Coordinates of C-alpha atoms in Angstrom, one line a residue:
M1 CA 0.5 -4.0 -39.4
N2 CA 0.8 -1.2 -36.9
Q3 CA -1.9 -2.4 -34.5
P4 CA 0.3 -4.8 -32.5
A5 CA 3.1 -2.1 -32.2
A6 CA 0.4 0.4 -31.1
R7 CA -0.8 -2.0 -28.5
R8 CA 2.7 -2.6 -27.1
G9 CA 3.2 1.2 -26.9
S10 CA -0.2 1.4 -25.0
A11 CA 0.9 -1.3 -22.6
A12 CA 4.3 0.3 -22.0
W13 CA 2.7 3.7 -21.4
A14 CA 0.1 2.2 -19.1
L15 CA 2.9 0.5 -17.1
V16 CA 4.9 3.7 -16.8
I17 CA 2.0 6.0 -15.9
T18 CA 0.4 3.6 -13.4
S19 CA 3.8 2.6 -11.7
V20 CA 4.7 6.2 -11.2
A21 CA 1.3 7.2 -9.9
G22 CA 1.3 4.2 -7.5
F23 CA 4.8 5.1 -6.4
M24 CA 3.7 8.6 -5.4
A25 CA 0.7 7.4 -3.4
A26 CA 2.6 4.5 -1.7
L27 CA 5.6 6.8 -0.9
D28 CA 3.5 9.3 1.1
N29 CA 2.5 6.5 3.6
L30 CA 5.9 6.9 5.5
V31 CA 7.8 9.6 3.7
V32 CA 6.9 12.0 6.5
T33 CA 8.2 10.0 9.4
T34 CA 11.8 11.1 9.3
A35 CA 10.9 14.6 8.8
L36 CA 8.8 15.1 11.9
P37 CA 11.5 16.8 14.0
S38 CA 12.2 19.4 11.3
I39 CA 8.4 20.0 10.8
R40 CA 8.0 20.6 14.6
E41 CA 10.9 23.0 14.6
D42 CA 9.4 25.1 11.7
L43 CA 5.6 24.8 12.4
G44 CA 5.4 24.1 16.1
G45 CA 2.7 21.9 17.5
A46 CA 2.6 19.2 20.2
L47 CA 3.6 15.6 19.6
H48 CA -0.2 14.8 19.1
D49 CA -0.3 17.3 16.2
L50 CA 2.8 15.8 14.6
E51 CA 1.3 12.3 14.7
W52 CA -1.7 13.4 12.7
T53 CA 0.6 14.6 9.9
V54 CA 1.1 10.8 9.4
S55 CA -2.2 9.5 10.3
A56 CA -4.4 12.0 8.4
Y57 CA -3.2 10.6 5.2
T58 CA -3.4 7.0 6.2
L59 CA -6.9 7.5 7.5
T60 CA -8.5 9.1 4.4
F61 CA -6.6 6.8 2.1
A62 CA -8.0 3.7 3.9
V63 CA -11.5 4.7 4.3
L64 CA -12.1 6.0 0.8
L65 CA -10.3 3.4 -1.3
M66 CA -13.3 1.2 -2.2
F67 CA -15.4 4.4 -2.9
G68 CA -12.6 5.6 -5.3
A69 CA -12.7 2.2 -7.1
A70 CA -16.5 2.3 -7.4
L71 CA -16.4 5.9 -8.8
G72 CA -14.0 4.7 -11.5
D73 CA -16.1 1.7 -12.5
R74 CA -19.2 3.8 -12.7
F75 CA -17.9 7.1 -14.4
G76 CA -14.7 5.9 -16.1
R77 CA -11.5 4.6 -14.7
R78 CA -9.2 6.9 -16.7
R79 CA -11.4 10.0 -16.0
L80 CA -11.4 9.3 -12.2
F81 CA -7.7 8.4 -12.2
I82 CA -7.0 11.8 -13.7
A83 CA -9.2 13.5 -11.2
G84 CA -7.6 11.8 -8.3
L85 CA -4.1 12.5 -9.6
A86 CA -5.0 16.2 -9.9
V87 CA -6.3 16.3 -6.3
F88 CA -3.2 14.5 -5.0
T89 CA -0.8 16.8 -6.9
G90 CA -2.6 20.0 -5.7
A91 CA -2.7 18.8 -2.1
S92 CA 1.0 18.0 -2.2
A93 CA 1.7 21.6 -3.2
A94 CA -0.6 22.8 -0.5
A95 CA 1.3 20.7 2.1
A96 CA 4.7 22.1 0.9
L97 CA 3.3 25.7 1.3
A98 CA 1.4 25.1 4.6
P99 CA 2.0 28.0 7.0
G100 CA 1.1 26.0 10.2
I101 CA 0.6 22.5 11.5
D102 CA -3.1 22.6 11.1
A103 CA -2.9 23.5 7.4
L104 CA -0.3 20.7 6.9
I105 CA -2.7 18.2 8.5
A106 CA -5.5 19.3 6.4
A107 CA -3.5 19.1 3.2
R108 CA -2.3 15.6 4.2
A109 CA -6.0 14.5 4.5
V110 CA -6.8 15.9 1.1
Q111 CA -3.7 14.0 -0.3
G112 CA -5.2 10.9 1.1
V113 CA -8.5 11.5 -0.8
G114 CA -6.6 11.9 -4.1
A115 CA -4.6 8.8 -3.5
A116 CA -7.7 6.8 -2.6
I117 CA -9.2 7.7 -5.9
M118 CA -6.2 7.1 -8.1
M119 CA -4.4 4.1 -6.4
P120 CA -7.0 1.3 -6.9
L121 CA -7.5 2.4 -10.5
T122 CA -3.8 1.9 -11.3
L123 CA -4.2 -1.9 -11.4
T124 CA -7.5 -1.9 -13.4
L125 CA -6.0 0.5 -16.0
L126 CA -2.8 -1.6 -16.2
T127 CA -4.9 -4.8 -16.6
A128 CA -7.0 -3.3 -19.3
A129 CA -3.9 -2.4 -21.3
V130 CA -1.6 -5.4 -21.1
P131 CA -2.3 -8.7 -22.8
A132 CA -2.9 -11.6 -20.5
A133 CA 0.2 -13.4 -21.4
R134 CA 2.4 -10.5 -20.2
R135 CA 0.5 -9.4 -17.1
G136 CA 2.9 -11.3 -14.7
M137 CA 5.8 -9.4 -15.8
A138 CA 3.8 -6.0 -15.9
Y139 CA 2.6 -6.7 -12.3
G140 CA 6.1 -7.5 -11.4
I141 CA 7.4 -4.2 -12.4
W142 CA 4.4 -2.3 -10.9
G143 CA 4.9 -4.3 -7.7
A144 CA 8.6 -3.5 -7.6
V145 CA 8.0 0.2 -7.9
N146 CA 5.2 0.3 -5.2
G147 CA 7.2 -2.0 -2.9
L148 CA 10.2 0.3 -3.2
A149 CA 8.0 3.3 -2.5
V150 CA 6.5 1.8 0.8
A151 CA 10.0 0.6 2.1
S152 CA 12.1 3.6 1.0
G153 CA 9.8 6.4 2.3
P154 CA 12.0 7.0 5.3
L155 CA 15.1 7.1 3.2
I156 CA 13.7 9.6 0.7
G157 CA 12.1 11.7 3.4
G158 CA 15.2 11.6 5.6
S159 CA 17.6 12.5 2.6
L160 CA 15.5 15.5 1.4
T161 CA 15.0 16.8 5.0
E162 CA 18.6 16.5 5.7
H163 CA 20.0 18.0 2.5
V164 CA 17.3 20.3 1.3
S165 CA 14.2 20.9 3.5
W166 CA 11.2 19.0 4.7
Q167 CA 8.9 20.9 2.2
W168 CA 10.6 18.9 -0.6
I169 CA 9.1 15.6 0.5
F170 CA 5.8 17.1 -0.9
W171 CA 7.2 19.3 -3.7
L172 CA 8.6 16.0 -5.2
N173 CA 5.1 15.0 -6.1
V174 CA 4.2 18.1 -8.1
P175 CA 6.4 17.9 -11.2
L176 CA 5.7 14.0 -11.3
G177 CA 1.9 14.8 -11.1
L178 CA 2.0 17.5 -13.7
A179 CA 3.9 15.3 -16.2
L180 CA 1.5 12.4 -15.7
L181 CA -1.7 14.3 -16.2
P182 CA -1.4 14.9 -19.9
L183 CA 0.2 11.5 -20.5
A184 CA -2.8 9.8 -18.7
R185 CA -5.3 11.7 -20.9
L186 CA -3.3 10.9 -24.1
R187 CA -2.0 7.4 -23.5
L188 CA -4.5 5.5 -21.4
A189 CA -7.7 3.9 -22.8
E190 CA -11.0 4.5 -21.0
S191 CA -12.7 1.5 -19.4
F192 CA -15.7 1.0 -17.2
G193 CA -17.0 -1.6 -14.7
T194 CA -20.5 -2.8 -14.6
G195 CA -22.1 0.6 -15.0
A196 CA -24.4 0.0 -12.0
R197 CA -25.5 2.8 -9.7
L198 CA -23.3 3.8 -6.9
D199 CA -24.0 2.0 -3.6
A200 CA -24.4 5.0 -1.3
V201 CA -25.4 2.9 1.7
G202 CA -22.5 0.5 1.2
T203 CA -20.2 3.4 0.8
L204 CA -21.2 5.1 4.0
L205 CA -21.1 1.9 6.1
A206 CA -17.7 0.9 4.8
S207 CA -16.2 4.4 5.1
G208 CA -17.7 4.9 8.5
G209 CA -16.6 1.5 9.8
L210 CA -13.1 1.8 8.5
F211 CA -12.8 5.3 9.9
G212 CA -13.8 4.2 13.3
I213 CA -11.4 1.2 13.4
V214 CA -8.4 3.0 11.9
Y215 CA -9.0 6.1 14.1
A216 CA -9.1 3.9 17.2
L217 CA -5.9 2.0 16.2
I218 CA -4.2 5.3 15.8
R219 CA -5.4 6.8 19.0
G220 CA -4.9 3.5 21.0
P221 CA -1.2 4.1 22.0
I222 CA -2.0 7.7 23.0
D223 CA -5.3 7.6 24.8
G224 CA -5.0 4.0 26.0
W225 CA -6.9 1.0 24.6
T226 CA -9.6 1.3 27.3
G227 CA -10.2 5.0 26.7
A228 CA -13.6 6.3 25.7
T229 CA -12.5 7.5 22.3
V230 CA -10.8 4.3 21.4
L231 CA -13.6 2.0 22.6
T232 CA -16.2 4.1 20.8
G233 CA -14.2 3.9 17.6
L234 CA -13.7 0.1 17.9
I235 CA -17.3 -0.6 18.9
A236 CA -19.0 1.8 16.4
G237 CA -16.6 0.9 13.6
G238 CA -17.1 -2.8 14.2
A239 CA -20.9 -2.4 14.2
L240 CA -20.8 -0.4 11.0
L241 CA -18.5 -3.0 9.3
A242 CA -20.9 -5.7 10.4
G243 CA -23.7 -3.8 8.8
F244 CA -21.6 -3.5 5.6
V245 CA -21.2 -7.2 5.5
H246 CA -24.9 -7.7 5.9
H247 CA -25.6 -5.2 3.2
G248 CA -23.1 -6.9 0.9
I249 CA -25.0 -10.1 1.4
R250 CA -28.5 -8.8 1.0
A251 CA -28.3 -5.9 -1.4
K252 CA -28.9 -6.4 -5.1
A253 CA -25.8 -4.4 -6.4
P254 CA -23.6 -3.8 -3.3
M255 CA -20.3 -2.0 -3.6
L256 CA -18.4 -5.1 -2.4
P257 CA -20.4 -8.3 -3.0
M258 CA -19.7 -10.7 -0.1
R259 CA -20.0 -13.6 -2.5
L260 CA -16.4 -12.6 -3.7
F261 CA -15.1 -14.0 -0.4
R262 CA -16.5 -17.5 -1.2
S263 CA -13.5 -17.6 -3.6
R264 CA -10.6 -19.1 -1.7
A265 CA -8.3 -17.2 -4.0
F266 CA -9.9 -13.7 -3.1
S267 CA -10.1 -14.5 0.7
G268 CA -6.6 -16.0 0.9
I269 CA -4.8 -13.2 -1.0
N270 CA -6.6 -10.5 1.0
A271 CA -5.9 -12.2 4.5
A272 CA -2.3 -12.6 3.5
S273 CA -2.0 -9.0 2.3
L274 CA -3.4 -7.6 5.6
L275 CA -1.1 -9.6 7.6
M276 CA 2.0 -8.8 5.4
F277 CA 1.4 -5.1 5.8
L278 CA 0.8 -5.4 9.5
G279 CA 4.1 -7.0 10.1
M280 CA 6.1 -5.0 7.5
F281 CA 4.8 -1.5 8.2
G282 CA 5.2 -1.8 12.0
S283 CA 8.7 -3.2 11.6
I284 CA 9.9 -0.4 9.2
F285 CA 8.3 2.2 11.5
L286 CA 10.3 1.0 14.5
L287 CA 13.6 -0.1 12.8
S288 CA 14.0 3.3 11.0
Q289 CA 13.9 4.9 14.6
Y290 CA 16.3 2.3 15.9
M291 CA 18.9 2.9 13.3
Q292 CA 18.8 6.6 14.1
G293 CA 18.1 6.8 17.8
V294 CA 20.1 3.8 18.9
L295 CA 22.8 3.1 16.4
G296 CA 23.4 6.8 15.8
Y297 CA 22.9 7.0 12.0
S298 CA 21.7 10.1 10.3
P299 CA 18.3 9.7 8.5
T300 CA 20.2 9.4 5.2
E301 CA 22.7 6.9 6.6
A302 CA 19.9 4.8 8.1
G303 CA 18.1 4.7 4.7
L304 CA 21.3 3.7 2.8
R305 CA 21.9 0.9 5.2
M306 CA 18.3 -0.4 4.7
L307 CA 18.8 -0.6 0.9
P308 CA 19.4 -4.4 0.8
W309 CA 15.8 -4.5 2.1
T310 CA 14.2 -1.6 0.4
G311 CA 16.1 -1.9 -2.9
M312 CA 15.6 -5.6 -3.4
P313 CA 12.1 -5.3 -5.1
M314 CA 13.6 -3.5 -8.0
I315 CA 15.7 -6.6 -8.7
V316 CA 13.5 -9.6 -7.6
A317 CA 9.9 -8.5 -8.2
P318 CA 10.1 -8.7 -12.0
I319 CA 11.6 -12.2 -11.6
A320 CA 8.7 -13.0 -9.2
G321 CA 6.2 -11.9 -11.8
Y322 CA 7.8 -14.2 -14.4
L323 CA 7.7 -17.2 -11.9
S324 CA 4.1 -16.5 -11.2
D325 CA 3.3 -16.8 -14.9
R326 CA 5.2 -20.1 -15.1
I327 CA 4.2 -21.9 -11.8
G328 CA 1.3 -19.8 -10.5
G329 CA 1.2 -17.1 -7.8
R330 CA 0.4 -19.1 -4.8
P331 CA 3.9 -20.7 -4.3
V332 CA 5.7 -17.5 -5.0
V333 CA 3.5 -15.4 -2.5
A334 CA 3.9 -18.2 0.1
A335 CA 7.7 -18.3 -0.3
G336 CA 8.0 -14.5 -0.2
L337 CA 5.9 -14.2 3.1
A338 CA 7.9 -17.0 4.7
L339 CA 11.1 -15.3 3.9
Q340 CA 9.8 -11.9 5.1
A341 CA 8.9 -13.5 8.4
L342 CA 12.3 -15.2 8.7
G343 CA 14.0 -11.9 8.0
L344 CA 12.2 -10.1 10.8
A345 CA 12.7 -13.1 13.2
W346 CA 16.4 -13.0 12.2
F347 CA 16.5 -9.3 13.1
A348 CA 14.9 -9.9 16.5
L349 CA 17.6 -12.4 17.3
V350 CA 20.5 -10.1 16.5
V351 CA 19.2 -6.8 17.6
T352 CA 21.4 -5.1 20.4
P353 CA 22.3 -1.6 21.3
D354 CA 25.6 -1.9 19.4
V355 CA 24.9 -4.5 16.8
S356 CA 27.3 -4.4 13.7
Y357 CA 26.0 -3.7 10.3
A358 CA 27.3 -7.1 9.1
A359 CA 25.2 -8.8 11.6
Q360 CA 22.1 -7.0 10.3
L361 CA 22.9 -7.6 6.6
P362 CA 21.5 -11.2 6.3
A363 CA 18.2 -10.2 7.9
L364 CA 17.9 -7.2 5.6
I365 CA 18.6 -9.3 2.5
V366 CA 16.3 -12.1 3.3
S367 CA 13.5 -9.6 4.2
G368 CA 14.0 -7.7 0.9
I369 CA 13.8 -10.9 -1.2
G370 CA 10.6 -11.9 0.7
M371 CA 8.9 -8.6 0.2
A372 CA 9.8 -8.6 -3.5
L373 CA 8.5 -12.2 -4.0
Y374 CA 5.2 -11.1 -2.4
F375 CA 4.3 -7.9 -4.3
A376 CA 4.1 -9.0 -7.9
P377 CA 2.2 -12.2 -7.6
A378 CA -0.1 -10.7 -5.0
A379 CA -1.3 -8.1 -7.5
N380 CA -1.9 -10.9 -10.2
L381 CA -3.8 -13.1 -7.7
V382 CA -6.1 -10.2 -6.7
M383 CA -7.0 -9.3 -10.2
S384 CA -7.4 -12.9 -11.5
S385 CA -9.7 -13.9 -8.6
V386 CA -12.7 -11.9 -9.7
R387 CA -14.4 -11.1 -13.1
P388 CA -13.0 -8.3 -15.1
S389 CA -16.0 -6.1 -14.4
E390 CA -15.2 -6.4 -10.7
Q391 CA -11.6 -5.8 -10.8
G392 CA -11.9 -2.2 -9.6
I393 CA -13.8 -3.2 -6.5
A394 CA -11.3 -6.0 -5.9
S395 CA -8.3 -3.6 -6.2
G396 CA -10.0 -1.2 -3.9
A397 CA -10.7 -3.8 -1.3
N398 CA -7.2 -5.2 -1.3
N399 CA -5.6 -1.8 -1.0
A400 CA -7.9 -0.8 1.8
L401 CA -7.1 -4.0 3.7
R402 CA -3.4 -3.2 3.2
E403 CA -3.7 0.3 4.6
V404 CA -5.7 -1.1 7.5
G405 CA -3.0 -3.7 8.1
G406 CA -0.4 -0.9 8.0
A407 CA -2.2 1.2 10.5
L408 CA -2.8 -1.9 12.7
G409 CA 0.9 -2.8 12.5
V410 CA 2.1 0.6 13.6
A411 CA -0.4 0.7 16.4
V412 CA 0.0 -2.8 17.7
M413 CA 3.8 -2.9 17.5
A414 CA 4.2 0.5 19.0
S415 CA 2.0 -0.5 21.9
I416 CA 4.2 -3.6 22.4
F417 CA 7.3 -1.5 22.2
A418 CA 5.9 1.0 24.8
A419 CA 4.9 -1.8 27.2
Q420 CA 8.2 -3.6 27.1
G421 CA 10.7 -0.7 26.6
G422 CA 10.8 2.9 25.7
Y423 CA 13.0 5.8 24.5
G424 CA 14.9 6.4 27.8
S425 CA 18.1 4.5 26.8
A426 CA 19.5 2.3 24.0
R427 CA 18.8 -0.7 26.2
E428 CA 15.2 0.3 26.9
F429 CA 14.6 0.8 23.1
V430 CA 16.0 -2.7 22.3
D431 CA 13.9 -4.3 25.1
G432 CA 10.8 -2.9 23.4
L433 CA 11.9 -3.4 19.8
E434 CA 12.8 -7.2 20.1
P435 CA 9.3 -8.5 21.2
A436 CA 7.6 -6.2 18.6
L437 CA 9.7 -7.7 15.8
W438 CA 8.8 -11.2 17.0
V439 CA 5.1 -10.2 16.8
G440 CA 5.7 -8.8 13.3
A441 CA 7.4 -11.9 12.2
G442 CA 4.5 -14.0 13.6
M443 CA 2.0 -11.9 11.8
V444 CA 3.7 -12.3 8.4
A445 CA 4.1 -16.1 9.0
L446 CA 0.3 -16.3 9.5
G447 CA 0.0 -14.5 6.2
A448 CA 2.1 -17.2 4.6
V449 CA -0.3 -19.8 6.0
A450 CA -3.3 -17.9 4.7
S451 CA -1.7 -17.8 1.2
L452 CA -1.7 -21.6 1.2
F453 CA -5.4 -21.6 1.0
I454 CA -5.3 -20.0 -2.4
P455 CA -6.0 -22.7 -5.0
G456 CA -3.1 -23.7 -7.3
R457 CA -3.3 -23.1 -11.1
K458 CA -5.2 -25.7 -13.0
A459 CA -3.8 -27.4 -16.1
G460 CA -4.3 -25.3 -19.1
E461 CA -5.3 -22.2 -17.2
R462 CA -4.4 -18.8 -18.6
P463 CA -1.3 -17.1 -16.9
D464 CA -3.7 -14.5 -15.3
G465 CA -6.1 -17.3 -14.0
G466 CA -9.0 -16.1 -16.2
S467 CA -10.8 -17.6 -19.1
A468 CA -11.1 -16.8 -22.7
E469 CA -14.7 -15.5 -22.2
A470 CA -13.5 -13.2 -19.4
A471 CA -10.9 -11.8 -21.7
E472 CA -13.5 -11.1 -24.4
S473 CA -15.8 -9.4 -21.8
E474 CA -13.0 -7.2 -20.6
E475 CA -11.8 -6.3 -24.1
H476 CA -15.2 -5.0 -25.4
R477 CA -15.4 -2.6 -22.5
L478 CA -12.3 -0.7 -23.6
I479 CA -13.0 2.6 -25.4
P480 CA -10.1 4.0 -27.6
A481 CA -8.5 7.1 -26.2

């Protein structure tokens, strides 16, 4: 009699724990951007050093995501989730206590390591705990929280910096992490992947390749795209990733089997995710500066005025999850990406040195609805495109591509901004911002096209896209807490 109630409680706890952990990891992508002037004033350092306080986290996060997922599948997803959470929480405290800029950069890099371990495991743990019929709504809430974290990073960072101190953008993680650690141990069920040996060769190839590519993208706007460092990173990174693909085809038990990309669902949603984050990340990076540097808002005021965009996922994403259960994820994701592209294009049309907030509002609302419609069904499509035993690897690959897309978006759109405009005056800033936004809109629109290649749901298919046999295979891997 009590078993269904216990299962509901387990699913609810899993949703809370994984959503809060995902929020923490996603938040730290952009939370530091609005605090950089205060950090420079307190700790010193050149502009190059300040840029690394952002990129050190993104870099380690991106290159270690698939390794973190593989560790969870091999040694236990709950066990590694707790380990990653502990590392992330400790590194957050170290960042807040950093006596100098070098110590802060090092702490940010360790933060990225912890996030890379725990972030891909949030989805696999949530999937294991929630019945198939209710996963769409669960993914919707998870997606709403993560989407809010990504987009509201500048608001939270700016508000804490302006009203308390920049250290509190890192202290914020500490009580949350300390509260989640015992809850994860007591309330999450352990689960495993295939139990195969770790793919050391694949891990080194993927990590080295992604490191080279992301490092080059970060350094490109600084050293120039033809600089020796940038070209070396691109060429060496590309060669290592090519080796990773070859290894994934030939090896008996590779970290990321290339056969997964034969699935139109897996290929389509990953291409759409990369392009979505490319356009969205780059746009938020520039628009947060536009609102402060050109329109004269304080960091808090700018964040509040972006709430129609950043806050929309909390309202729309659960609805998107419900719709994906009813009609399938493809049309919801495609509509979301199309609306996000429309919102960015709308912003590009109205942006001027003195544009009114009323003129910006429709673009913000459309962008917010589009982002919310994307997040929840995207998670569902990723997890349902592979076998349950491969969900950890699928989650890691998707999150890695998102991070690479975000780094690429900031680098590409910042380069366009610098080529067409600059920081010299409000007019120069707008001259650079407008073409960058058009590129961002175009990238997200390409993501909408990529999502159309995802197969639609077949008649009689389960809401998560899986089969009864897959559900049974997943169920017998769960070990009671």
